[in-house]
mmCIF file of C-alpha atoms in Angstrom:
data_model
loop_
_atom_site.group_PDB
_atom_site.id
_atom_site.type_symbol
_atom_site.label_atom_id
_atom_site.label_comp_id
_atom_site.label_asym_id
_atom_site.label_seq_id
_atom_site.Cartn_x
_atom_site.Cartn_y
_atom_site.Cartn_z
ATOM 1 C CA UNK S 1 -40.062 27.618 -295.195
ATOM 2 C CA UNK S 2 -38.973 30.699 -297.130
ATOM 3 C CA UNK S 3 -34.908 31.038 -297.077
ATOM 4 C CA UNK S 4 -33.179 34.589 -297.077
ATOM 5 C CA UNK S 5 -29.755 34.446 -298.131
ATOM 6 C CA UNK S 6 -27.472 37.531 -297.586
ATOM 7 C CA UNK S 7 -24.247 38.542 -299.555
ATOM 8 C CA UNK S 8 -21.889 38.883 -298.852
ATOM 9 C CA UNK S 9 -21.664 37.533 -295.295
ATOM 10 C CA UNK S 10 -19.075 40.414 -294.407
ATOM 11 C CA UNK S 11 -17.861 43.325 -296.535
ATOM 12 C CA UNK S 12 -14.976 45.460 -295.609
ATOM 13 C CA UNK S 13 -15.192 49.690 -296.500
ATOM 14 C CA UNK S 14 -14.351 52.596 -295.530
ATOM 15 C CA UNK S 15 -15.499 55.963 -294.267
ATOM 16 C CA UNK S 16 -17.318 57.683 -296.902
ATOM 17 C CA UNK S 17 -17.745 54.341 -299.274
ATOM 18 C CA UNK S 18 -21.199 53.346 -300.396
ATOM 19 C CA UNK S 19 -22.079 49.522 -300.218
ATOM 20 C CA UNK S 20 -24.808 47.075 -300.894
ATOM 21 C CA UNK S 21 -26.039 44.412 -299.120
ATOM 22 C CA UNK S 22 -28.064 41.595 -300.930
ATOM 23 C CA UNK S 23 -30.614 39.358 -299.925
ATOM 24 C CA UNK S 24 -32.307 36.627 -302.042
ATOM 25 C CA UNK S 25 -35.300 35.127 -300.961
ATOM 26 C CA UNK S 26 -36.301 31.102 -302.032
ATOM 27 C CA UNK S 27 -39.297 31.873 -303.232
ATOM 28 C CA UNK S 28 -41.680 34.985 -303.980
ATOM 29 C CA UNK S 29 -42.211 37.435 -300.768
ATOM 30 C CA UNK S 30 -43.724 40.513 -303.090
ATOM 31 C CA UNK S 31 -42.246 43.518 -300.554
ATOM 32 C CA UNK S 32 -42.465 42.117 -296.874
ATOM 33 C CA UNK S 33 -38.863 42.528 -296.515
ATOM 34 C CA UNK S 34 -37.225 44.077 -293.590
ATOM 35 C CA UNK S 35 -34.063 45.197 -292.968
ATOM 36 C CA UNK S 36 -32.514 45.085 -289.553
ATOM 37 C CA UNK S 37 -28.752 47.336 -287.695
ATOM 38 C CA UNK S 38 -27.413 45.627 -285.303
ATOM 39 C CA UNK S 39 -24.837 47.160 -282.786
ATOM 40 C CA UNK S 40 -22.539 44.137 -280.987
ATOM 41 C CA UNK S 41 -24.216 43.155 -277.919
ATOM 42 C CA UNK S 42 -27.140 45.277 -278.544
ATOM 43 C CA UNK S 43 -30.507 44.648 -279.854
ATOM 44 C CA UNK S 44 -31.477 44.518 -283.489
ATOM 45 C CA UNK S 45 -32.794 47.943 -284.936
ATOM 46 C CA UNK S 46 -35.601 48.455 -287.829
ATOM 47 C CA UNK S 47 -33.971 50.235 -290.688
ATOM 48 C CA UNK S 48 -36.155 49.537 -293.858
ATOM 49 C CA UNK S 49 -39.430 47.840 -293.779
ATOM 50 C CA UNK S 50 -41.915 46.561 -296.990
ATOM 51 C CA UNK S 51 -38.480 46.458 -298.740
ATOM 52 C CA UNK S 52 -37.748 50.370 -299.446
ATOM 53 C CA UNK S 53 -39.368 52.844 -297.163
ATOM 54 C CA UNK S 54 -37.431 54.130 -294.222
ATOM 55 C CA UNK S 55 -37.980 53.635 -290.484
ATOM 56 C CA UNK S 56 -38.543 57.151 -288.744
ATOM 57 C CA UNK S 57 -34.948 58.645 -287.779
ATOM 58 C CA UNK S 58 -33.267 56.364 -289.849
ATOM 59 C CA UNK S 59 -30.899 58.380 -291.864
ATOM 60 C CA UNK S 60 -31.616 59.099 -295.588
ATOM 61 C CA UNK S 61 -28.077 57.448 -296.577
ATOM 62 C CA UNK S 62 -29.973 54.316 -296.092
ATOM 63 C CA UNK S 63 -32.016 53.223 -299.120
ATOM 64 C CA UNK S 64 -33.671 49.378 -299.783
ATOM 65 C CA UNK S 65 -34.889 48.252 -302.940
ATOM 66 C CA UNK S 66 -36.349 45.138 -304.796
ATOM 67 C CA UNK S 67 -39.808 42.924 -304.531
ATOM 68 C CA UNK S 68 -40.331 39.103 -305.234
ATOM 69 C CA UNK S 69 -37.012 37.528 -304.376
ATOM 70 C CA UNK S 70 -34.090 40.041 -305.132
ATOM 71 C CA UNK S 71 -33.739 42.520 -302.468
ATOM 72 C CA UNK S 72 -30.939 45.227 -301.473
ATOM 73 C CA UNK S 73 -29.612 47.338 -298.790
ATOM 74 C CA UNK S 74 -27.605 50.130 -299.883
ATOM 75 C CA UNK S 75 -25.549 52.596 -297.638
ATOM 76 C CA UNK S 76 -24.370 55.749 -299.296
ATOM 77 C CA UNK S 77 -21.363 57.610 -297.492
ATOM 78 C CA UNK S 78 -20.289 54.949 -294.868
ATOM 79 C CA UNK S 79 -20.139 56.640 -291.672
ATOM 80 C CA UNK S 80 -17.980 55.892 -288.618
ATOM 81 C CA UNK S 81 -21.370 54.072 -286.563
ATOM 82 C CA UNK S 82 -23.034 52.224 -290.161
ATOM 83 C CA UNK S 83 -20.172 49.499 -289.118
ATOM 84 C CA UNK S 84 -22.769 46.376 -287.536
ATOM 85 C CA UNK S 85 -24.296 43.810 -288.907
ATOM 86 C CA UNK S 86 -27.224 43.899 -290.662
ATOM 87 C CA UNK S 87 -30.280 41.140 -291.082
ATOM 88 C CA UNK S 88 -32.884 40.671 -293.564
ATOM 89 C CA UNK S 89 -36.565 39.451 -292.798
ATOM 90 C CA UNK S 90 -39.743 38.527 -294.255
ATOM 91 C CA UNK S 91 -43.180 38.142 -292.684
ATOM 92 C CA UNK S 92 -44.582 36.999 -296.040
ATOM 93 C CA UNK S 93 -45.757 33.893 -294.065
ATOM 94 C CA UNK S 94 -46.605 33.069 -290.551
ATOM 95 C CA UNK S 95 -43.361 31.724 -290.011
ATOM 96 C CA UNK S 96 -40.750 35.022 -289.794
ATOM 97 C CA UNK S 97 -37.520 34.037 -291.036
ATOM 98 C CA UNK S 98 -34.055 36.220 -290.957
ATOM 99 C CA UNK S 99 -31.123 36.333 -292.928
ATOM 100 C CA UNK S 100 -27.531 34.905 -291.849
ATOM 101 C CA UNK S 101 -26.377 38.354 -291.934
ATOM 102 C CA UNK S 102 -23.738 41.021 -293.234
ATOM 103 C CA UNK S 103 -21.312 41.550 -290.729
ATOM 104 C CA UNK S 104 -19.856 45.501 -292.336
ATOM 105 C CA UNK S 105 -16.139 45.973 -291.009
ATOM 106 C CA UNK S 106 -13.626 48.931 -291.379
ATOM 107 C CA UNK O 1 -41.950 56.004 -275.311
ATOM 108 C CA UNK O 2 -42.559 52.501 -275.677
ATOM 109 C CA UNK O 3 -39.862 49.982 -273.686
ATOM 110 C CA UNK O 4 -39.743 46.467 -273.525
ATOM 111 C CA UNK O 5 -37.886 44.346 -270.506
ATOM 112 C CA UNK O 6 -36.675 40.676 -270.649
ATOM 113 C CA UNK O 7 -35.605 39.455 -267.398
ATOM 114 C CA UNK O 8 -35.177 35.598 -266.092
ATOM 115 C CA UNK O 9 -32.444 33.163 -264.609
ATOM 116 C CA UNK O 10 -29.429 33.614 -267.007
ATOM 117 C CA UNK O 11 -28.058 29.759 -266.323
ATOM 118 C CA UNK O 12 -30.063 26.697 -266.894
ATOM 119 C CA UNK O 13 -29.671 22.946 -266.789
ATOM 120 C CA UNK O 14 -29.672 20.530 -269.588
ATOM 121 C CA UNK O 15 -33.681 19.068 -269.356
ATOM 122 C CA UNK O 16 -34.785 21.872 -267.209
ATOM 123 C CA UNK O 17 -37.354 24.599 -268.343
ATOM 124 C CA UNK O 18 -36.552 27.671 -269.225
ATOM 125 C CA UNK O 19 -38.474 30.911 -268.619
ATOM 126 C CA UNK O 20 -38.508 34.604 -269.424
ATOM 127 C CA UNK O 21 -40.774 37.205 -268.412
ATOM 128 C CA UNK O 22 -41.275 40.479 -270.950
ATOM 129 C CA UNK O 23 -42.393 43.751 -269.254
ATOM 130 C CA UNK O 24 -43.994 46.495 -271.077
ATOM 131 C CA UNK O 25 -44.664 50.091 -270.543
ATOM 132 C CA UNK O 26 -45.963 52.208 -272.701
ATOM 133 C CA UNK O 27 -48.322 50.464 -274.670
ATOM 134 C CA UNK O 28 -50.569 47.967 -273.324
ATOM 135 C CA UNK O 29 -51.018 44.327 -274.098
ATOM 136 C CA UNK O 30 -54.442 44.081 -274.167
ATOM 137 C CA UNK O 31 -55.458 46.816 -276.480
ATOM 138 C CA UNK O 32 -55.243 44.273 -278.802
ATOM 139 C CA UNK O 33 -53.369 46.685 -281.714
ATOM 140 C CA UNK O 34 -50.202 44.534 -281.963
ATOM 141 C CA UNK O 35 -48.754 41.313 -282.173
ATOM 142 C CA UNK O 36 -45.872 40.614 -279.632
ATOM 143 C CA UNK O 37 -42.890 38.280 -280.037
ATOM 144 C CA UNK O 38 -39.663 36.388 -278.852
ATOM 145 C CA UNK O 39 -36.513 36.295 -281.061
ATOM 146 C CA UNK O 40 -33.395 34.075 -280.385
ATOM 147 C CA UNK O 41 -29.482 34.647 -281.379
ATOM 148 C CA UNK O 42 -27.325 32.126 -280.212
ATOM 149 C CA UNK O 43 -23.662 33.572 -279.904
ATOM 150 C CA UNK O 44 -22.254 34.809 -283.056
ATOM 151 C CA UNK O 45 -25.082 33.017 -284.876
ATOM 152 C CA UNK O 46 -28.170 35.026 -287.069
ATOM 153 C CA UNK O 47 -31.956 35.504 -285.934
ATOM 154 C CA UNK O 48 -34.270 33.004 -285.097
ATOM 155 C CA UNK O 49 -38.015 33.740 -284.425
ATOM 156 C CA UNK O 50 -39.916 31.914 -281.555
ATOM 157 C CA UNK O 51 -43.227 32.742 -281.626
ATOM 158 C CA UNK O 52 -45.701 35.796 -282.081
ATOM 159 C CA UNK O 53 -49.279 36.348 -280.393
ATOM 160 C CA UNK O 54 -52.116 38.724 -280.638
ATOM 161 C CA UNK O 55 -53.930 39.396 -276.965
ATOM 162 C CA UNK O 56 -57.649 37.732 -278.149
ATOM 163 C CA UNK O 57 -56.276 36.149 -280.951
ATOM 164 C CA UNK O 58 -53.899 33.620 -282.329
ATOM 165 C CA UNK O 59 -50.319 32.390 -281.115
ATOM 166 C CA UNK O 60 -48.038 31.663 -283.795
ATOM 167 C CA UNK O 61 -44.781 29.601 -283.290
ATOM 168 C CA UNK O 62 -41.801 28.832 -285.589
ATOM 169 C CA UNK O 63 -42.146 24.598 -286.161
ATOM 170 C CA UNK O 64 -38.656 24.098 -285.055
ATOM 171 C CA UNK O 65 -39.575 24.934 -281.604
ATOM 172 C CA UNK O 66 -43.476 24.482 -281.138
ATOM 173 C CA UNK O 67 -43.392 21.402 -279.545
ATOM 174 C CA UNK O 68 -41.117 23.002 -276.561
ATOM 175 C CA UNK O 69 -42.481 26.218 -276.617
ATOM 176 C CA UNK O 70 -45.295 28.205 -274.922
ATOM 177 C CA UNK O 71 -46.087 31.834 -275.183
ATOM 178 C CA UNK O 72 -48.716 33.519 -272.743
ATOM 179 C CA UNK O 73 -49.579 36.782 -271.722
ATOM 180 C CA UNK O 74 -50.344 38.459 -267.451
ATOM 181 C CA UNK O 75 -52.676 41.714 -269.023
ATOM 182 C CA UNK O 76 -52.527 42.493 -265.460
ATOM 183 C CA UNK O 77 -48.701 42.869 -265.086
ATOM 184 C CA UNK O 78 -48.486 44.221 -268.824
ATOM 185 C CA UNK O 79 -45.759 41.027 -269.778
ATOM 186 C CA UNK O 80 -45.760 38.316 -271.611
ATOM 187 C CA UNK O 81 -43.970 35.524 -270.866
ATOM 188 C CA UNK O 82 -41.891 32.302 -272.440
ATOM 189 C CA UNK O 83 -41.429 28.992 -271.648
ATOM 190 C CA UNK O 84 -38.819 26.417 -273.592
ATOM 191 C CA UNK O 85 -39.032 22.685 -272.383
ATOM 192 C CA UNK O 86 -36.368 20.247 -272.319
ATOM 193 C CA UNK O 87 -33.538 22.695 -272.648
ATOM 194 C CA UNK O 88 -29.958 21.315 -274.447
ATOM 195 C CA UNK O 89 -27.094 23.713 -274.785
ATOM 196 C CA UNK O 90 -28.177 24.240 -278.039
ATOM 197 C CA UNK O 91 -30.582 26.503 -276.705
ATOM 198 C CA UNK O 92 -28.071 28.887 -275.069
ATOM 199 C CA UNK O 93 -28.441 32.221 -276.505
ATOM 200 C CA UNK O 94 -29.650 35.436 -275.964
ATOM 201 C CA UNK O 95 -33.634 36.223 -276.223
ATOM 202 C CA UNK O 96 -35.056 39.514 -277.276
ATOM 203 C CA UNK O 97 -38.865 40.160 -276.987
ATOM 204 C CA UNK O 98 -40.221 42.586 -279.401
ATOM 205 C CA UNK O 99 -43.102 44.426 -281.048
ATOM 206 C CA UNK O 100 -44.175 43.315 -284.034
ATOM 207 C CA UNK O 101 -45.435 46.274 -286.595
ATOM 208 C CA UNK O 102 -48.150 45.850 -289.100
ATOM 209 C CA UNK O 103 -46.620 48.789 -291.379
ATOM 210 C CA UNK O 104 -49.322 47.545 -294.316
ATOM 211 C CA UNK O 105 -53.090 46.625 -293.033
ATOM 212 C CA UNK O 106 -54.123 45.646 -296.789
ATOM 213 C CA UNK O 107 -51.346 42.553 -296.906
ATOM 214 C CA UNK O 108 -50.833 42.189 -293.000
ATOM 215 C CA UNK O 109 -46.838 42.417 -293.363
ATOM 216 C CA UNK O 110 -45.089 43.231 -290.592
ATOM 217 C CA UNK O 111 -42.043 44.338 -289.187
ATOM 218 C CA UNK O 112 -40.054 44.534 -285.346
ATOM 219 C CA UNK O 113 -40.214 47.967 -284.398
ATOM 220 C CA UNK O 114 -39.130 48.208 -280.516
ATOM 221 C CA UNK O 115 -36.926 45.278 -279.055
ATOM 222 C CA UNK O 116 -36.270 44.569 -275.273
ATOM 223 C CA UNK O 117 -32.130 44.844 -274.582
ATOM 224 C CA UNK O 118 -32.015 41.098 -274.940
ATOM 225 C CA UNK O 119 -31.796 38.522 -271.978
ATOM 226 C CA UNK O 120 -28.437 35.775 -272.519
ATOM 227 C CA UNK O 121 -29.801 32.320 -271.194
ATOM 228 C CA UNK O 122 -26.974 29.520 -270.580
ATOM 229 C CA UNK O 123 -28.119 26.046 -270.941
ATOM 230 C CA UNK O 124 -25.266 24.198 -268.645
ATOM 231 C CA UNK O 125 -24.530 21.869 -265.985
#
């Protein structure tokens, strides 16, 4: 199994801040890295995919980076709805794994 | 506009079976362009994949689970449907069904690009 661990598992900011989000893969996953927004009690929604380009409508504040293990999420001028939790995944195998998440409070 | 339905029983017993039915519009099952999957989050917890499968091709599930698990597919109805054996509470959670994206044909890496609201299943006496 391929492991994707996220840091930190909850970050607090504020309006206007810009954060990253980390995830670190066990092994080598070249760029099949996904990043996930999730609202609470809502479903998970497609940000990022193949590690940096952006999902259509996503906005442009939004940026991923990295390939092989070290990944990022970076959010640049917080706004009031970027507060949610946000997931990592591969699908560099057949078995999809996520990452235990970033939980992004005011 | 592609949308994507869970619905099933929302309490089951301890060593029952439980099943959920996924109903799509807006693309169809059978054209054979996608691969379509469950997801799991028990409460408060992260992601777990189930299982993926391509209509005329393979079914892939996550080890964990394969044992208990069975995906299949009504092209008929347009949904896909899943089945989890043996249920204990620590099955409780709620299951999304989704789309999964190939977003790069070269290396076949794929993302979830449409998710059903999610369906919460209790696993209780």
């Amino acid at each position: 199994d391929i492991q994707l661990t996220q840091s930190p598992s909850s970050l607090s900011a504020s309006v206007g801040d810009k954060v990253t989000i980390t995830c670190r893969a066990s092994r080598s996953i070249s760029t099949s890295l996904n990043w996930y927004q999730q609202q609470p009690g809502k479903a998970p929604k497609l940000l990022i995919y193949g590690a940096s380009t952006l999902q259509s409508g996503v906005p442009s504040r939004f940026s991923g980076r990295g390939s092989g293990t070290d990944f990022t999420l970076t959010i640049s001028g917080l706004q009031r709805e970027d507060f949610a939790t946000y997931f990592c995944q591969h699908s560099y195998s057949t078995l999809l794994t996520f990452g235990g998440g970033t939980k992004l409070e005011i | 506009q592609l949308q994507l339905q869970e619905s099933g029983p929302g309490l089951v017993k301890p060593s029952e079976t439980l099943s959920l039915t996924c109903s799509v519009s807006g693309d169809s099952l059978s054209s054979g362009s996608h691969y379509w999957g469950w997801i799991r989050q028990p409460p408060g917890q992260s992601l777990e994949w189930i299982g993926s499968f391509f209509y005329g091709g393979n079914t892939y599930y996550n080890p964990s689970l394969k044992s208990r698990v069975t995906i299949s597919v009504d092209t008929s109805k347009n949904h896909f449907s899943l089945i989890v054996n043996s249920v204990t509470a620590a099955d409780t959670a709620v299951y999304f069904c989704a789309r999964q994206w190939k977003y790069d044909i070269l290396t076949a890496y794929y993302s979830f690009d449409y998710w059903g609201q999610g369906a919460l299943v209790t696993v209780s006496s």
